Amino acid sequence: MISAAVVAAAVGLVVPGAAHAAEPAANHTQDGGEKLAAAVEEATRTATFSSPPERSVRTTPAGSSAAKGAPAAAADHYVGLVTTGSGARTMDLSTWVASEKLDVFTVTVDWGDGQTATPGFSLTEEFLRFKHTYAKVGTHRITVTATDSLTKTTVTNSVDVVLAGSDFTPHAPTRLLDTRDGTGAPSAQPVAPYGTTRVKVGGNSGIPAGVTAVALNITATGATADGHMAAYASGTEQPTTSNVNFTAGRSVPNLAIVPVGADGYVELVNRSPGSVNLVADVTGYFARAASSGYTPMDPFRLVDTRDGQGTARGQVAGQGSFGVQVAGQGGLPATGITAVALNVTITAPKDSGHLTVFPGGQQAPITSNVNFTAGQTVANSVIVPVGPDGRITVRNGSWSPTDVVVDVTGYYSADGKAAYLPVEPDRLHDSRKYHWPVDGQDYRWQTLFKPDVTLAGAVMNATVTNTEGSGHLTVAPDPNTREQYGQSKAVKPTPPNSSNLNWTKGETVSNLVQASAGKNDIVDFWNRGWERTDLVIDLFGVYAKN
């Protein structure tokens, strides 16, 4: 008989429990790839700007034939333009020239970033179309100039555009909500059964107004019944997705990257028949202004105290901490990292407690990243700012020792090429719908393909439920192409030595996944246990390179 330790060899086991994943999405007709494509298209469509022809400005140079009274085609000439986002950093421009003598005009587009475009010929059609990808997100002024080649008279029109994509700005770990003591809440009381509470994000704790999404570590604690909670933008409908699955009496955290409503708030709904306290800690936010772009990586192990990888060998003492060199490790650049995306796992703790990850060179904050009980193995995604020394610090908040495992999934930097597109939370896959659980040591692959948009990765919440045994989940890019799968020529990939979440029989567990699209826009979800489990995948956003 295979031992329990082998079942979850990457990081260990978790304590049994019971919870319930969110119900399947109402729309059962689209597969995950089609849903993702539709979500990306909707997210980029928000960036639409126009300037009507009547805003055109006419300039006639001194000494030209038009200035001397000669008739000019530009006398009745106007320029109009409409721009539409077609990616995180890409704009499509449609511009038109209103004139009876189109063939005497040339057109130049100034994209507002030092780049220009021109069709290279005199006009023969009223409409022209251009596409441009910017190096950074933010606001840019697009100016279209039509020049009368006979008189040199110009007519210009401009429009300020805001790209759809958002960059990440790290934020010192800070508690924005704690219903236990009333921090950020109307009063110190738990969230009622099926009730909601709100988190003020924009304009709070130094976070500017107008942010598009926020990275929150959300902890459910003191629950009086099993259930789950969902986070979503204020002013939008409650999604069918879930963020944290919890059991009565246990503290369960999960990182969430949540769209922020126009009023600057995020809503949290308790979907359980009992009350629950909710805690939300911020570690960064996304905004449509140039800051740090994202670079996904194939997951790799940075720290494992069990064998001394990346730190001293042996469990971290109670109330103890250790520093971790991030910059320059395992393919990470030596300079320029502002924050790092991790999966942090606690295993074999001697007692209950919590773990806090924070920038190197700083004092430990009051926030937490992973909560655990004695003997439990539990993982959580973490986005943590990197200190000026290129390091982070990991602190064991328990009074007893524990082992810690840290896997890297990506990083943020000023040179990062991928911008974030938050989407309305949606369910991409639910194996319960098809009565199709993932077999032991098998995987489920999910395409991230979106025509005309090059995706670097996706932000998803992975949930396992109806678990028939113990195990752990590993998420990684797939080396096969869609064509190979379609032609039954795909080769079974080899999963990496990393993990995203751990479970025992009968337990429902979820964790945020920042999955790299790899080279072929396919992500694999591996069941590393020996028994079947159902798998639920919820989409919250994508990282796009264009």
PDB file of C-alpha atoms in Angstrom, residues 167-303:
ATOM      1  CA  ASP A 167       0.288  47.594 -14.532  1.00  0.00           C
ATOM      2  CA  PHE A 168       0.966  46.419 -11.000  1.00  0.00           C
ATOM      3  CA  THR A 169       2.136  48.628  -8.147  1.00  0.00           C
ATOM      4  CA  PRO A 170       3.378  46.833  -5.011  1.00  0.00           C
ATOM      5  CA  HIS A 171       1.949  47.984  -1.700  1.00  0.00           C
ATOM      6  CA  ALA A 172       3.354  47.316   1.744  1.00  0.00           C
ATOM      7  CA  PRO A 173       1.239  44.502   3.246  1.00  0.00           C
ATOM      8  CA  THR A 174      -1.614  46.316   4.972  1.00  0.00           C
ATOM      9  CA  ARG A 175      -4.871  45.214   6.577  1.00  0.00           C
ATOM     10  CA  LEU A 176      -7.880  46.843   4.898  1.00  0.00           C
ATOM     11  CA  LEU A 177     -10.646  44.770   6.500  1.00  0.00           C
ATOM     12  CA  ASP A 178     -11.125  42.781   9.681  1.00  0.00           C
ATOM     13  CA  THR A 179     -14.719  42.164  10.689  1.00  0.00           C
ATOM     14  CA  ARG A 180     -13.534  40.812  14.073  1.00  0.00           C
ATOM     15  CA  ASP A 181     -12.508  44.255  15.330  1.00  0.00           C
ATOM     16  CA  GLY A 182     -14.312  46.516  12.840  1.00  0.00           C
ATOM     17  CA  THR A 183     -11.240  47.490  10.785  1.00  0.00           C
ATOM     18  CA  GLY A 184     -12.635  48.776   7.483  1.00  0.00           C
ATOM     19  CA  ALA A 185     -16.110  47.504   8.417  1.00  0.00           C
ATOM     20  CA  PRO A 186     -19.235  49.259   9.734  1.00  0.00           C
ATOM     21  CA  SER A 187     -18.967  47.371  13.012  1.00  0.00           C
ATOM     22  CA  ALA A 188     -17.108  44.541  14.720  1.00  0.00           C
ATOM     23  CA  GLN A 189     -19.332  41.634  13.817  1.00  0.00           C
ATOM     24  CA  PRO A 190     -19.122  38.630  11.461  1.00  0.00           C
ATOM     25  CA  VAL A 191     -20.721  38.579   8.044  1.00  0.00           C
ATOM     26  CA  ALA A 192     -24.230  37.142   8.303  1.00  0.00           C
ATOM     27  CA  PRO A 193     -25.262  33.971   6.466  1.00  0.00           C
ATOM     28  CA  TYR A 194     -25.477  34.789   2.746  1.00  0.00           C
ATOM     29  CA  GLY A 195     -24.657  38.392   3.625  1.00  0.00           C
ATOM     30  CA  THR A 196     -22.065  40.753   2.176  1.00  0.00           C
ATOM     31  CA  THR A 197     -19.477  43.209   3.385  1.00  0.00           C
ATOM     32  CA  ARG A 198     -17.424  45.800   1.512  1.00  0.00           C
ATOM     33  CA  VAL A 199     -13.738  46.633   1.312  1.00  0.00           C
ATOM     34  CA  LYS A 200     -12.672  50.190   0.515  1.00  0.00           C
ATOM     35  CA  VAL A 201      -9.734  49.972  -1.926  1.00  0.00           C
ATOM     36  CA  GLY A 202      -9.468  53.099  -4.102  1.00  0.00           C
ATOM     37  CA  GLY A 203      -8.522  56.073  -1.948  1.00  0.00           C
ATOM     38  CA  ASN A 204      -7.668  53.888   1.049  1.00  0.00           C
ATOM     39  CA  SER A 205      -4.255  53.397   2.658  1.00  0.00           C
ATOM     40  CA  GLY A 206      -2.428  55.311  -0.064  1.00  0.00           C
ATOM     41  CA  ILE A 207      -4.078  53.413  -2.916  1.00  0.00           C
ATOM     42  CA  PRO A 208      -5.143  55.919  -5.585  1.00  0.00           C
ATOM     43  CA  ALA A 209      -8.694  56.246  -6.845  1.00  0.00           C
ATOM     44  CA  GLY A 210      -9.460  54.649 -10.178  1.00  0.00           C
ATOM     45  CA  VAL A 211      -7.541  51.386  -9.706  1.00  0.00           C
ATOM     46  CA  THR A 212      -8.834  48.533 -11.830  1.00  0.00           C
ATOM     47  CA  ALA A 213      -8.006  45.540  -9.611  1.00  0.00           C
ATOM     48  CA  VAL A 214      -6.409  44.738  -6.273  1.00  0.00           C
ATOM     49  CA  ALA A 215      -4.382  41.862  -4.837  1.00  0.00           C
ATOM     50  CA  LEU A 216      -6.036  40.881  -1.560  1.00  0.00           C
ATOM     51  CA  ASN A 217      -5.208  38.028   0.761  1.00  0.00           C
ATOM     52  CA  ILE A 218      -8.668  37.116   2.063  1.00  0.00           C
ATOM     53  CA  THR A 219      -8.985  34.986   5.184  1.00  0.00           C
ATOM     54  CA  ALA A 220     -12.195  33.363   6.380  1.00  0.00           C
ATOM     55  CA  THR A 221     -12.073  32.690  10.118  1.00  0.00           C
ATOM     56  CA  GLY A 222     -14.485  31.771  12.888  1.00  0.00           C
ATOM     57  CA  ALA A 223     -17.006  30.275  10.460  1.00  0.00           C
ATOM     58  CA  THR A 224     -19.971  28.622  12.134  1.00  0.00           C
ATOM     59  CA  ALA A 225     -20.747  26.483   9.074  1.00  0.00           C
ATOM     60  CA  ASP A 226     -19.000  25.135   6.001  1.00  0.00           C
ATOM     61  CA  GLY A 227     -19.179  27.238   2.855  1.00  0.00           C
ATOM     62  CA  HIS A 228     -17.343  29.531   0.506  1.00  0.00           C
ATOM     63  CA  MET A 229     -17.093  33.235  -0.264  1.00  0.00           C
ATOM     64  CA  ALA A 230     -16.713  35.226  -3.466  1.00  0.00           C
ATOM     65  CA  ALA A 231     -15.109  38.598  -4.151  1.00  0.00           C
ATOM     66  CA  TYR A 232     -16.239  40.890  -6.971  1.00  0.00           C
ATOM     67  CA  ALA A 233     -16.332  44.516  -8.075  1.00  0.00           C
ATOM     68  CA  SER A 234     -18.842  46.767  -6.352  1.00  0.00           C
ATOM     69  CA  GLY A 235     -21.740  47.636  -8.630  1.00  0.00           C
ATOM     70  CA  THR A 236     -21.600  44.367 -10.585  1.00  0.00           C
ATOM     71  CA  GLU A 237     -23.634  41.196 -10.296  1.00  0.00           C
ATOM     72  CA  GLN A 238     -22.498  38.471  -7.943  1.00  0.00           C
ATOM     73  CA  PRO A 239     -20.505  35.895  -9.917  1.00  0.00           C
ATOM     74  CA  THR A 240     -20.965  32.130  -9.812  1.00  0.00           C
ATOM     75  CA  THR A 241     -17.265  31.759  -8.997  1.00  0.00           C
ATOM     76  CA  SER A 242     -15.655  31.261  -5.579  1.00  0.00           C
ATOM     77  CA  ASN A 243     -12.477  32.544  -3.915  1.00  0.00           C
ATOM     78  CA  VAL A 244     -12.216  30.918  -0.484  1.00  0.00           C
ATOM     79  CA  ASN A 245     -13.665  27.555   0.573  1.00  0.00           C
ATOM     80  CA  PHE A 246     -13.840  27.164   4.342  1.00  0.00           C
ATOM     81  CA  THR A 247     -14.941  24.793   7.074  1.00  0.00           C
ATOM     82  CA  ALA A 248     -16.464  25.605  10.434  1.00  0.00           C
ATOM     83  CA  GLY A 249     -13.923  26.620  13.041  1.00  0.00           C
ATOM     84  CA  ARG A 250     -10.893  26.751  10.758  1.00  0.00           C
ATOM     85  CA  SER A 251      -9.066  29.839   9.414  1.00  0.00           C
ATOM     86  CA  VAL A 252      -8.620  29.550   5.640  1.00  0.00           C
ATOM     87  CA  PRO A 253      -6.813  32.154   3.499  1.00  0.00           C
ATOM     88  CA  ASN A 254      -6.637  32.598  -0.262  1.00  0.00           C
ATOM     89  CA  LEU A 255      -5.130  35.283  -2.456  1.00  0.00           C
ATOM     90  CA  ALA A 256      -7.567  37.006  -4.791  1.00  0.00           C
ATOM     91  CA  ILE A 257      -6.975  39.458  -7.621  1.00  0.00           C
ATOM     92  CA  VAL A 258     -10.311  41.243  -7.674  1.00  0.00           C
ATOM     93  CA  PRO A 259     -11.712  43.882 -10.051  1.00  0.00           C
ATOM     94  CA  VAL A 260     -12.494  47.132  -8.213  1.00  0.00           C
ATOM     95  CA  GLY A 261     -15.796  48.902  -8.734  1.00  0.00           C
ATOM     96  CA  ALA A 262     -16.141  52.450 -10.037  1.00  0.00           C
ATOM     97  CA  ASP A 263     -16.769  53.610  -6.460  1.00  0.00           C
ATOM     98  CA  GLY A 264     -13.455  52.096  -5.303  1.00  0.00           C
ATOM     99  CA  TYR A 265     -14.999  49.159  -3.419  1.00  0.00           C
ATOM    100  CA  VAL A 266     -14.791  45.385  -3.560  1.00  0.00           C
ATOM    101  CA  GLU A 267     -17.738  43.284  -2.359  1.00  0.00           C
ATOM    102  CA  LEU A 268     -17.319  40.055  -0.356  1.00  0.00           C
ATOM    103  CA  VAL A 269     -20.270  37.659  -0.112  1.00  0.00           C
ATOM    104  CA  ASN A 270     -20.589  34.865   2.432  1.00  0.00           C
ATOM    105  CA  ARG A 271     -22.224  31.865   0.763  1.00  0.00           C
ATOM    106  CA  SER A 272     -22.813  29.690   3.782  1.00  0.00           C
ATOM    107  CA  PRO A 273     -25.705  29.082   6.208  1.00  0.00           C
ATOM    108  CA  GLY A 274     -23.550  30.346   9.083  1.00  0.00           C
ATOM    109  CA  SER A 275     -21.741  33.565   9.929  1.00  0.00           C
ATOM    110  CA  VAL A 276     -18.037  34.082   9.204  1.00  0.00           C
ATOM    111  CA  ASN A 277     -15.422  36.732   9.908  1.00  0.00           C
ATOM    112  CA  LEU A 278     -13.475  38.012   6.910  1.00  0.00           C
ATOM    113  CA  VAL A 279     -10.003  39.569   6.880  1.00  0.00           C
ATOM    114  CA  ALA A 280      -8.499  41.257   3.793  1.00  0.00           C
ATOM    115  CA  ASP A 281      -4.832  42.287   3.457  1.00  0.00           C
ATOM    116  CA  VAL A 282      -3.559  44.211   0.432  1.00  0.00           C
ATOM    117  CA  THR A 283      -0.138  43.657  -1.163  1.00  0.00           C
ATOM    118  CA  GLY A 284      -0.589  45.617  -4.398  1.00  0.00           C
ATOM    119  CA  TYR A 285      -2.985  47.022  -6.954  1.00  0.00           C
ATOM    120  CA  PHE A 286      -3.434  47.381 -10.710  1.00  0.00           C
ATOM    121  CA  ALA A 287      -4.070  50.663 -12.509  1.00  0.00           C
ATOM    122  CA  ARG A 288      -4.067  52.007 -16.076  1.00  0.00           C
ATOM    123  CA  ALA A 289      -0.771  53.807 -15.540  1.00  0.00           C
ATOM    124  CA  ALA A 290       2.772  52.685 -16.296  1.00  0.00           C
ATOM    125  CA  SER A 291       4.340  50.866 -13.351  1.00  0.00           C
ATOM    126  CA  SER A 292       5.367  47.174 -13.217  1.00  0.00           C
ATOM    127  CA  GLY A 293       4.472  44.663 -15.898  1.00  0.00           C
ATOM    128  CA  TYR A 294       4.270  40.922 -15.283  1.00  0.00           C
ATOM    129  CA  THR A 295       6.610  38.169 -16.449  1.00  0.00           C
ATOM    130  CA  PRO A 296       5.305  34.617 -15.902  1.00  0.00           C
ATOM    131  CA  MET A 297       7.723  31.760 -15.352  1.00  0.00           C
ATOM    132  CA  ASP A 298       7.605  28.005 -15.420  1.00  0.00           C
ATOM    133  CA  PRO A 299       7.116  27.156 -11.717  1.00  0.00           C
ATOM    134  CA  PHE A 300      10.309  26.365  -9.818  1.00  0.00           C
ATOM    135  CA  ARG A 301      11.155  25.699  -6.196  1.00  0.00           C
ATOM    136  CA  LEU A 302      12.993  28.514  -4.422  1.00  0.00           C
ATOM    137  CA  VAL A 303      12.870  27.364  -0.789  1.00  0.00           C
TER     138      VAL A 303
END
